[in-house]
């Protein structure tokens, strides 16, 4: 009996997991990676701490994905968050659960996850060819039978494309797999940067840099209609609006901007206080500190940089004493605190996007095996597919799960 073999293109989480599972089933596996080291993007995930998955339940997990995760149902049923944590533990990596169900490497180092996967590959005798970009697929009569690096042809029973999307191109995600898939007939849903910072229409002053308002509410309006809202923390960073709540909303903003829709972010800096309670708070501060300048009272409501931004935005007279403050000025301040508005006109580039939205159409991939419906013996896994989710460990779990499913499917 001829031993079955698998070529994996891309040594990210999806590709490595698929290779490991295929090797476990006795297949001869070779991984081709264009970069000099495997899983470079994984090594910087979760702000360098390795947010590998989330402990959300199956039903809630699916809701974090585009199309409510319908395509991923089989993959998650075969290999989900508990199975991933158990697999990593068995290979020598311990994890910890933190706020929001996020699961991180216990060491706080994403590179430890990479090292564990790398060791798992080597101990199974899998050939890992780094610094070896694949130039094309070998396809004949509707079947994929290998790859070429340009000078050498490599043959295998099956080929898996797990080359990622276009985000963080410096880590190797340069869209090669998407080009191969398109060349051989697959539909590519236009890739766009996702989970990225957003550019407001105004130039943000330098003194806002690094300020991170917490416990705020952020609403997104597209063409004047409220579309979504998030609670949590944001960040002013290098002229962009960033931080967890903004990053999450960017999944809706970037496609809307592509369609030339008007996008507006409305920030409630004091969501715990309604308008009446906030006005009473301002009045109380005025009565208690009536000899102070009104602008000094704002310091009790906002961090210094935001206070400065507020004063300039509202064009407040810095000499006005608190007890000279009119109802009109109080209202202007209250509205600014409750409805700080930014029109969004752009987003951070691919180099700063966490994931890619878009990719190979899920209509052309069998969700029960990850095999192409157009080309036999060709499989896909990970970010190359049109699947994307919120931040919080969901995207990496999808990569591991689709890789796992592809790895066991080629072995059956």
Coordinates of C-alpha atoms in Angstrom, one line a residue:
X1 CA 0.0 0.0 0.0
X2 CA 1.4 3.4 -1.0
X3 CA 1.8 5.7 2.0
X4 CA -0.5 8.8 1.7
X5 CA 1.2 12.2 1.8
X6 CA 0.3 15.8 2.5
X7 CA 2.0 19.1 1.5
X8 CA 1.0 22.0 3.7
X9 CA 1.7 25.5 2.3
X10 CA 2.1 27.9 5.3
X11 CA 3.4 27.2 8.8
X12 CA 0.9 29.2 10.7
X13 CA -1.5 27.8 13.4
X14 CA -3.8 26.2 10.8
X15 CA -1.0 24.7 8.8
X16 CA 0.9 23.4 11.8
X17 CA -2.2 21.8 13.3
X18 CA -3.2 20.1 10.1
X19 CA 0.4 18.8 9.6
X20 CA 0.4 17.4 13.2
X21 CA -3.0 15.6 12.8
X22 CA -2.1 14.2 9.4
X23 CA 1.3 12.9 10.8
X24 CA -0.6 11.4 13.8
X25 CA -2.6 9.4 11.2
X26 CA 0.6 8.1 9.7
X27 CA 0.9 10.4 6.7
X28 CA 4.1 11.7 5.3
X29 CA 3.9 15.5 5.7
X30 CA 6.0 18.3 4.3
X31 CA 5.4 22.0 5.3
X32 CA 6.6 24.8 3.0
X33 CA 7.0 28.2 4.7
X34 CA 8.1 31.4 2.9
X35 CA 9.6 33.0 6.0
X36 CA 12.7 31.8 7.8
X37 CA 10.7 30.9 11.0
X38 CA 7.3 29.3 11.4
X39 CA 4.2 31.0 12.8
X40 CA 5.6 34.5 13.0
X41 CA 2.2 36.1 13.2
X42 CA 1.1 33.7 16.0
X43 CA 4.3 34.8 17.8
X44 CA 2.9 38.4 18.1
X45 CA -0.7 37.5 18.7
X46 CA -2.6 38.8 21.7
X47 CA -0.2 41.8 22.0
X48 CA 2.6 39.3 22.3
X49 CA 0.9 37.2 25.0
X50 CA -0.8 34.6 22.8
X51 CA -4.6 34.8 23.1
X52 CA -5.2 31.3 21.6
X53 CA -8.9 30.9 22.2
X54 CA -11.9 31.9 24.3
X55 CA -14.0 29.9 26.7
X56 CA -17.3 31.1 25.3
X57 CA -19.9 28.3 24.7
X58 CA -20.3 26.8 21.3
X59 CA -23.4 28.8 20.5
X60 CA -22.0 32.1 21.7
X61 CA -18.7 31.4 20.0
X62 CA -20.3 31.2 16.6
X63 CA -22.1 34.5 17.0
X64 CA -18.7 36.3 17.0
X65 CA -18.1 35.3 13.3
X66 CA -19.3 36.6 10.1
X67 CA -22.5 34.8 8.9
X68 CA -22.8 33.6 12.5
X69 CA -20.1 31.0 12.0
X70 CA -22.3 28.6 10.0
X71 CA -19.3 27.4 8.0
X72 CA -17.4 26.5 11.1
X73 CA -19.9 24.3 12.9
X74 CA -18.3 21.0 11.9
X75 CA -14.8 22.2 12.6
X76 CA -15.7 23.4 16.1
X77 CA -17.6 20.2 16.8
X78 CA -14.5 18.2 15.9
X79 CA -12.0 20.4 17.7
X80 CA -13.1 23.2 20.0
X81 CA -11.6 25.4 22.8
X82 CA -11.3 22.6 25.4
X83 CA -9.7 20.3 22.9
X84 CA -7.2 23.0 21.9
X85 CA -6.3 23.7 25.6
X86 CA -5.9 20.0 26.2
X87 CA -3.8 19.5 23.1
X88 CA -1.4 22.4 24.1
X89 CA -1.2 21.1 27.7
X90 CA -0.3 17.6 26.4
X91 CA 2.5 19.2 24.2
X92 CA 3.8 21.1 27.2
X93 CA 2.1 24.5 27.2
X94 CA -0.1 25.7 30.1
X95 CA -2.7 28.3 29.6
X96 CA -4.7 30.7 31.8
X97 CA -8.2 32.2 31.4
X98 CA -8.6 35.9 31.8
X99 CA -11.3 38.5 31.6
X100 CA -13.8 38.0 28.9
X101 CA -13.0 34.3 28.6
X102 CA -9.8 35.0 26.8
X103 CA -7.2 32.1 27.1
X104 CA -3.5 33.0 27.0
X105 CA -0.2 31.2 27.3
X106 CA 0.4 31.0 31.1
X107 CA 3.9 32.4 30.5
X108 CA 2.5 35.5 28.9
X109 CA 4.6 34.8 25.8
X110 CA 3.0 34.0 22.4
X111 CA 6.4 32.7 21.3
X112 CA 6.1 29.8 23.7
X113 CA 3.0 28.6 21.7
X114 CA 5.1 28.8 18.6
X115 CA 7.9 26.8 20.2
X116 CA 5.6 24.1 21.4
X117 CA 4.0 23.7 18.0
X118 CA 7.4 23.7 16.4
X119 CA 8.6 20.9 18.7
X120 CA 5.4 19.0 18.1
X121 CA 6.1 19.1 14.4
X122 CA 9.7 18.0 14.7
X123 CA 9.1 15.1 17.0
X124 CA 6.6 13.7 14.5
X125 CA 9.2 13.7 11.8
X126 CA 7.4 16.3 9.7
X127 CA 9.6 18.0 7.1
X128 CA 9.6 21.7 7.7
X129 CA 11.1 23.7 4.8
X130 CA 11.4 27.3 5.9
X131 CA 12.5 30.1 3.6
X132 CA 10.9 28.1 0.7
X133 CA 8.0 29.9 -0.9
X134 CA 5.7 27.9 -3.1
X135 CA 5.4 29.4 -6.6
X136 CA 2.4 27.4 -7.9
X137 CA 0.2 24.4 -7.5
X138 CA 0.4 21.3 -9.7
X139 CA -3.1 20.6 -11.0
X140 CA -4.3 18.3 -13.8
X141 CA -7.7 17.0 -14.7
X142 CA -9.3 18.9 -11.8
X143 CA -7.0 17.4 -9.2
X144 CA -4.1 18.9 -7.2
X145 CA -1.1 16.6 -7.0
X146 CA 1.6 18.8 -5.6
X147 CA 3.4 22.2 -5.7
X148 CA 6.4 23.8 -7.3
X149 CA 8.9 26.1 -5.8
X150 CA 9.8 27.3 -9.3
X151 CA 12.8 25.0 -9.8
X152 CA 11.6 21.8 -8.1
X153 CA 8.3 20.0 -8.2
X154 CA 7.0 18.2 -5.1
X155 CA 4.3 15.6 -5.3
X156 CA 1.7 14.6 -2.7
X157 CA -1.6 12.8 -2.3
X158 CA -3.2 16.1 -1.0
X159 CA -2.2 19.7 -0.7
X160 CA -3.4 22.2 2.0
X161 CA -3.2 25.9 1.5
X162 CA -2.9 27.7 4.9
X163 CA -1.1 30.8 3.8
X164 CA -3.3 33.3 5.8
X165 CA -4.7 36.5 4.6
X166 CA -3.1 39.9 4.0
X167 CA -2.8 41.3 7.5
X168 CA 0.7 41.8 9.0
X169 CA 2.4 41.1 5.6
X170 CA 5.9 41.3 7.3
X171 CA 5.0 38.0 9.0
X172 CA 4.5 36.2 5.6
X173 CA 0.8 36.9 4.9
X174 CA 1.2 38.2 1.4
X175 CA -1.8 36.7 -0.3
X176 CA 0.0 33.9 -2.2
X177 CA -2.6 31.3 -1.4
X178 CA -5.4 33.6 -2.5
X179 CA -3.7 34.1 -5.9
X180 CA -3.3 30.4 -6.4
X181 CA -6.9 29.7 -5.5
X182 CA -8.1 32.5 -7.9
X183 CA -5.9 31.2 -10.7
X184 CA -7.6 27.8 -10.5
X185 CA -11.2 29.0 -10.4
X186 CA -12.0 29.9 -6.9
X187 CA -14.0 33.0 -6.0
X188 CA -12.2 35.5 -3.8
X189 CA -14.3 37.7 -1.5
X190 CA -12.5 41.0 -1.6
X191 CA -10.0 41.0 1.3
X192 CA -10.1 44.0 3.6
X193 CA -8.1 44.8 6.7
X194 CA -10.1 44.0 9.9
X195 CA -9.7 44.5 13.6
X196 CA -7.8 47.7 13.0
X197 CA -7.6 51.3 14.2
X198 CA -9.9 54.0 12.6
X199 CA -8.9 57.4 11.2
X200 CA -11.1 60.3 12.2
X201 CA -11.8 63.2 9.8
X202 CA -10.0 65.7 12.2
X203 CA -6.3 65.6 13.0
X204 CA -6.0 64.5 16.6
X205 CA -3.7 66.6 18.7
X206 CA -0.4 65.0 20.0
X207 CA -1.5 65.4 23.6
X208 CA -4.1 62.8 23.2
X209 CA -1.5 60.2 22.3
X210 CA -1.7 57.1 24.6
X211 CA -4.8 58.2 26.5
X212 CA -7.0 55.2 27.1
X213 CA -10.5 56.0 28.4
X214 CA -12.0 53.0 30.2
X215 CA -15.6 51.9 30.9
X216 CA -17.0 53.9 28.0
X217 CA -19.8 53.2 25.5
X218 CA -19.1 53.6 21.8
X219 CA -21.8 53.6 19.2
X220 CA -21.4 53.2 15.5
X221 CA -23.6 55.0 13.0
X222 CA -23.5 54.1 9.3
X223 CA -25.3 56.5 7.0
X224 CA -27.1 58.0 10.0
X225 CA -28.4 54.6 11.4
X226 CA -27.2 53.2 14.6
X227 CA -25.5 49.9 13.7
X228 CA -23.7 48.6 16.7
X229 CA -22.4 49.5 20.2
X230 CA -19.6 48.3 22.4
X231 CA -18.6 48.9 26.0
X232 CA -15.1 48.9 27.3
X233 CA -11.8 50.6 26.6
X234 CA -10.4 52.6 23.7
X235 CA -7.1 54.3 22.9
X236 CA -5.9 57.3 21.1
X237 CA -2.9 56.1 19.1
X238 CA -0.8 57.8 16.4
X239 CA -3.7 59.9 15.1
X240 CA -6.1 57.0 15.1
X241 CA -8.9 55.8 17.4
X242 CA -7.9 52.4 18.6
X243 CA -8.3 50.1 21.6
X244 CA -10.6 47.0 22.0
X245 CA -14.0 48.7 21.4
X246 CA -12.8 50.5 18.3
X247 CA -11.0 47.5 17.0
X248 CA -14.2 45.4 17.3
X249 CA -16.3 48.0 15.5
X250 CA -13.8 48.2 12.7
X251 CA -15.2 45.0 11.3
X252 CA -18.3 46.9 10.3
X253 CA -16.6 50.2 9.5
X254 CA -14.0 49.1 6.9
X255 CA -16.5 47.4 4.6
X256 CA -18.9 50.4 5.0
X257 CA -16.1 52.9 4.0
X258 CA -15.4 50.7 1.0
X259 CA -19.0 51.3 -0.1
X260 CA -18.6 55.1 0.5
X261 CA -21.0 55.0 3.4
X262 CA -20.8 57.7 6.1
X263 CA -19.4 56.3 9.3
X264 CA -19.6 58.1 12.7
X265 CA -18.3 57.0 16.1
X266 CA -20.2 58.4 19.0
X267 CA -18.5 58.1 22.4
X268 CA -20.2 58.3 25.8
X269 CA -17.4 59.0 28.3
X270 CA -19.8 58.8 31.2
X271 CA -22.2 55.9 30.5
X272 CA -22.9 55.3 34.2
X273 CA -24.6 58.8 34.4
X274 CA -27.6 59.8 32.4
X275 CA -27.9 63.4 31.3
X276 CA -29.8 64.5 34.4
X277 CA -27.4 62.8 36.8
X278 CA -24.4 64.2 34.9
X279 CA -25.8 67.7 35.0
X280 CA -26.4 67.4 38.7
X281 CA -22.8 66.2 39.1
X282 CA -21.5 69.3 37.3
X283 CA -23.8 71.6 39.3
X284 CA -22.5 70.1 42.6
X285 CA -18.9 70.6 41.5
X286 CA -19.7 74.2 40.6
X287 CA -21.3 74.9 44.0
X288 CA -18.5 73.2 46.0
X289 CA -15.7 74.9 44.0
X290 CA -17.3 78.1 42.8
X291 CA -14.1 80.2 43.2
X292 CA -12.2 77.9 40.9
X293 CA -12.1 78.4 37.1
X294 CA -14.7 76.3 35.4
X295 CA -12.1 74.6 33.1
X296 CA -10.4 73.3 36.3
X297 CA -13.5 71.5 37.3
X298 CA -13.4 69.5 34.1
X299 CA -10.2 67.9 35.4
X300 CA -12.4 65.9 37.8
X301 CA -14.3 64.5 34.9
X302 CA -11.5 63.7 32.4
X303 CA -7.8 62.8 32.3
X304 CA -5.5 65.7 31.4
X305 CA -5.2 65.2 27.7
X306 CA -8.9 64.8 27.2
X307 CA -9.6 67.8 29.4
X308 CA -7.4 69.9 27.1
X309 CA -9.1 68.5 24.0
X310 CA -12.6 69.2 25.5
X311 CA -11.6 72.8 26.3
X312 CA -10.4 73.4 22.8
X313 CA -13.2 71.6 21.1
X314 CA -15.9 73.6 23.0
X315 CA -13.8 76.8 22.8
X316 CA -14.3 77.4 26.5
X317 CA -13.1 80.7 28.1
X318 CA -10.3 79.6 30.5
X319 CA -10.9 82.7 32.7
X320 CA -14.5 82.0 33.6
X321 CA -15.1 81.1 37.2
X322 CA -17.2 78.2 38.1
X323 CA -20.0 80.2 39.6
X324 CA -20.2 82.3 36.4
X325 CA -20.9 79.2 34.3
X326 CA -24.2 79.5 32.3
X327 CA -26.7 76.7 31.7
X328 CA -25.7 76.9 28.0
X329 CA -22.0 76.1 28.8
X330 CA -23.1 73.3 31.2
X331 CA -25.2 71.8 28.4
X332 CA -22.4 72.0 25.9
X333 CA -20.0 70.2 28.3
X334 CA -22.7 67.5 29.1
X335 CA -23.4 66.8 25.4
X336 CA -19.6 66.6 24.7
X337 CA -19.1 64.1 27.5
X338 CA -22.1 62.0 26.5
X339 CA -21.9 62.3 22.7
X340 CA -18.3 62.9 21.6
X341 CA -18.5 62.5 17.8
X342 CA -15.9 61.5 15.2
X343 CA -16.6 61.0 11.6
X344 CA -14.4 58.1 10.3
X345 CA -12.8 58.6 6.9
X346 CA -10.2 55.7 6.9
X347 CA -8.6 52.8 8.7
X348 CA -5.1 51.6 9.5
X349 CA -3.2 49.8 6.7
X350 CA -2.7 46.1 6.3
X351 CA 0.6 46.3 8.3
X352 CA -1.5 47.2 11.4
X353 CA -4.6 45.0 10.8
X354 CA -5.0 42.0 13.1
X355 CA -6.9 39.9 10.7
X356 CA -8.3 39.8 7.1
X357 CA -11.9 39.9 6.3
X358 CA -12.7 38.2 3.0
X359 CA -10.8 35.4 1.3
X360 CA -11.8 32.2 -0.5
X361 CA -15.6 31.9 -0.7
X362 CA -17.0 29.4 1.8
X363 CA -19.5 28.3 -0.9
X364 CA -16.6 26.6 -2.7
X365 CA -15.2 24.7 0.3
X366 CA -16.8 21.6 1.9
X367 CA -17.3 22.6 5.5
X368 CA -17.2 19.0 6.7
X369 CA -13.7 18.3 5.3
X370 CA -12.2 21.7 4.2
X371 CA -11.7 20.3 0.7
X372 CA -12.2 22.4 -2.4
X373 CA -15.5 21.8 -4.2
X374 CA -13.7 22.7 -7.4
X375 CA -10.4 20.9 -7.3
X376 CA -10.0 17.4 -5.8
X377 CA -7.3 16.8 -3.1
X378 CA -6.9 20.6 -2.5
X379 CA -7.8 21.8 1.0
X380 CA -7.9 25.1 2.8
X381 CA -7.6 26.2 6.4
X382 CA -7.3 29.3 8.5
X383 CA -7.4 33.0 7.5
X384 CA -7.2 32.3 3.8
X385 CA -10.9 31.4 4.0
X386 CA -13.7 34.1 4.2
X387 CA -14.1 33.6 7.9
X388 CA -13.3 36.3 10.5
X389 CA -14.4 37.2 14.0
X390 CA -14.1 39.7 16.8
X391 CA -11.0 40.0 18.8
X392 CA -10.7 37.8 21.9
X393 CA -9.2 34.5 20.7
X394 CA -11.9 33.6 18.2
X395 CA -9.9 33.9 15.1
X396 CA -7.0 31.7 16.3
X397 CA -9.5 29.0 17.4
X398 CA -10.9 29.1 13.9
X399 CA -7.5 28.6 12.4
X400 CA -6.6 25.7 14.7
X401 CA -10.1 24.1 14.2
X402 CA -10.1 24.3 10.4
X403 CA -6.5 23.1 10.4
X404 CA -7.4 20.1 12.6
X405 CA -10.4 19.2 10.4
X406 CA -8.3 19.4 7.2
X407 CA -5.6 17.3 8.8
X408 CA -7.9 14.5 9.8
X409 CA -9.9 14.7 6.5
X410 CA -6.9 14.1 4.3
X411 CA -6.2 11.0 6.4
X412 CA -9.6 9.4 5.9

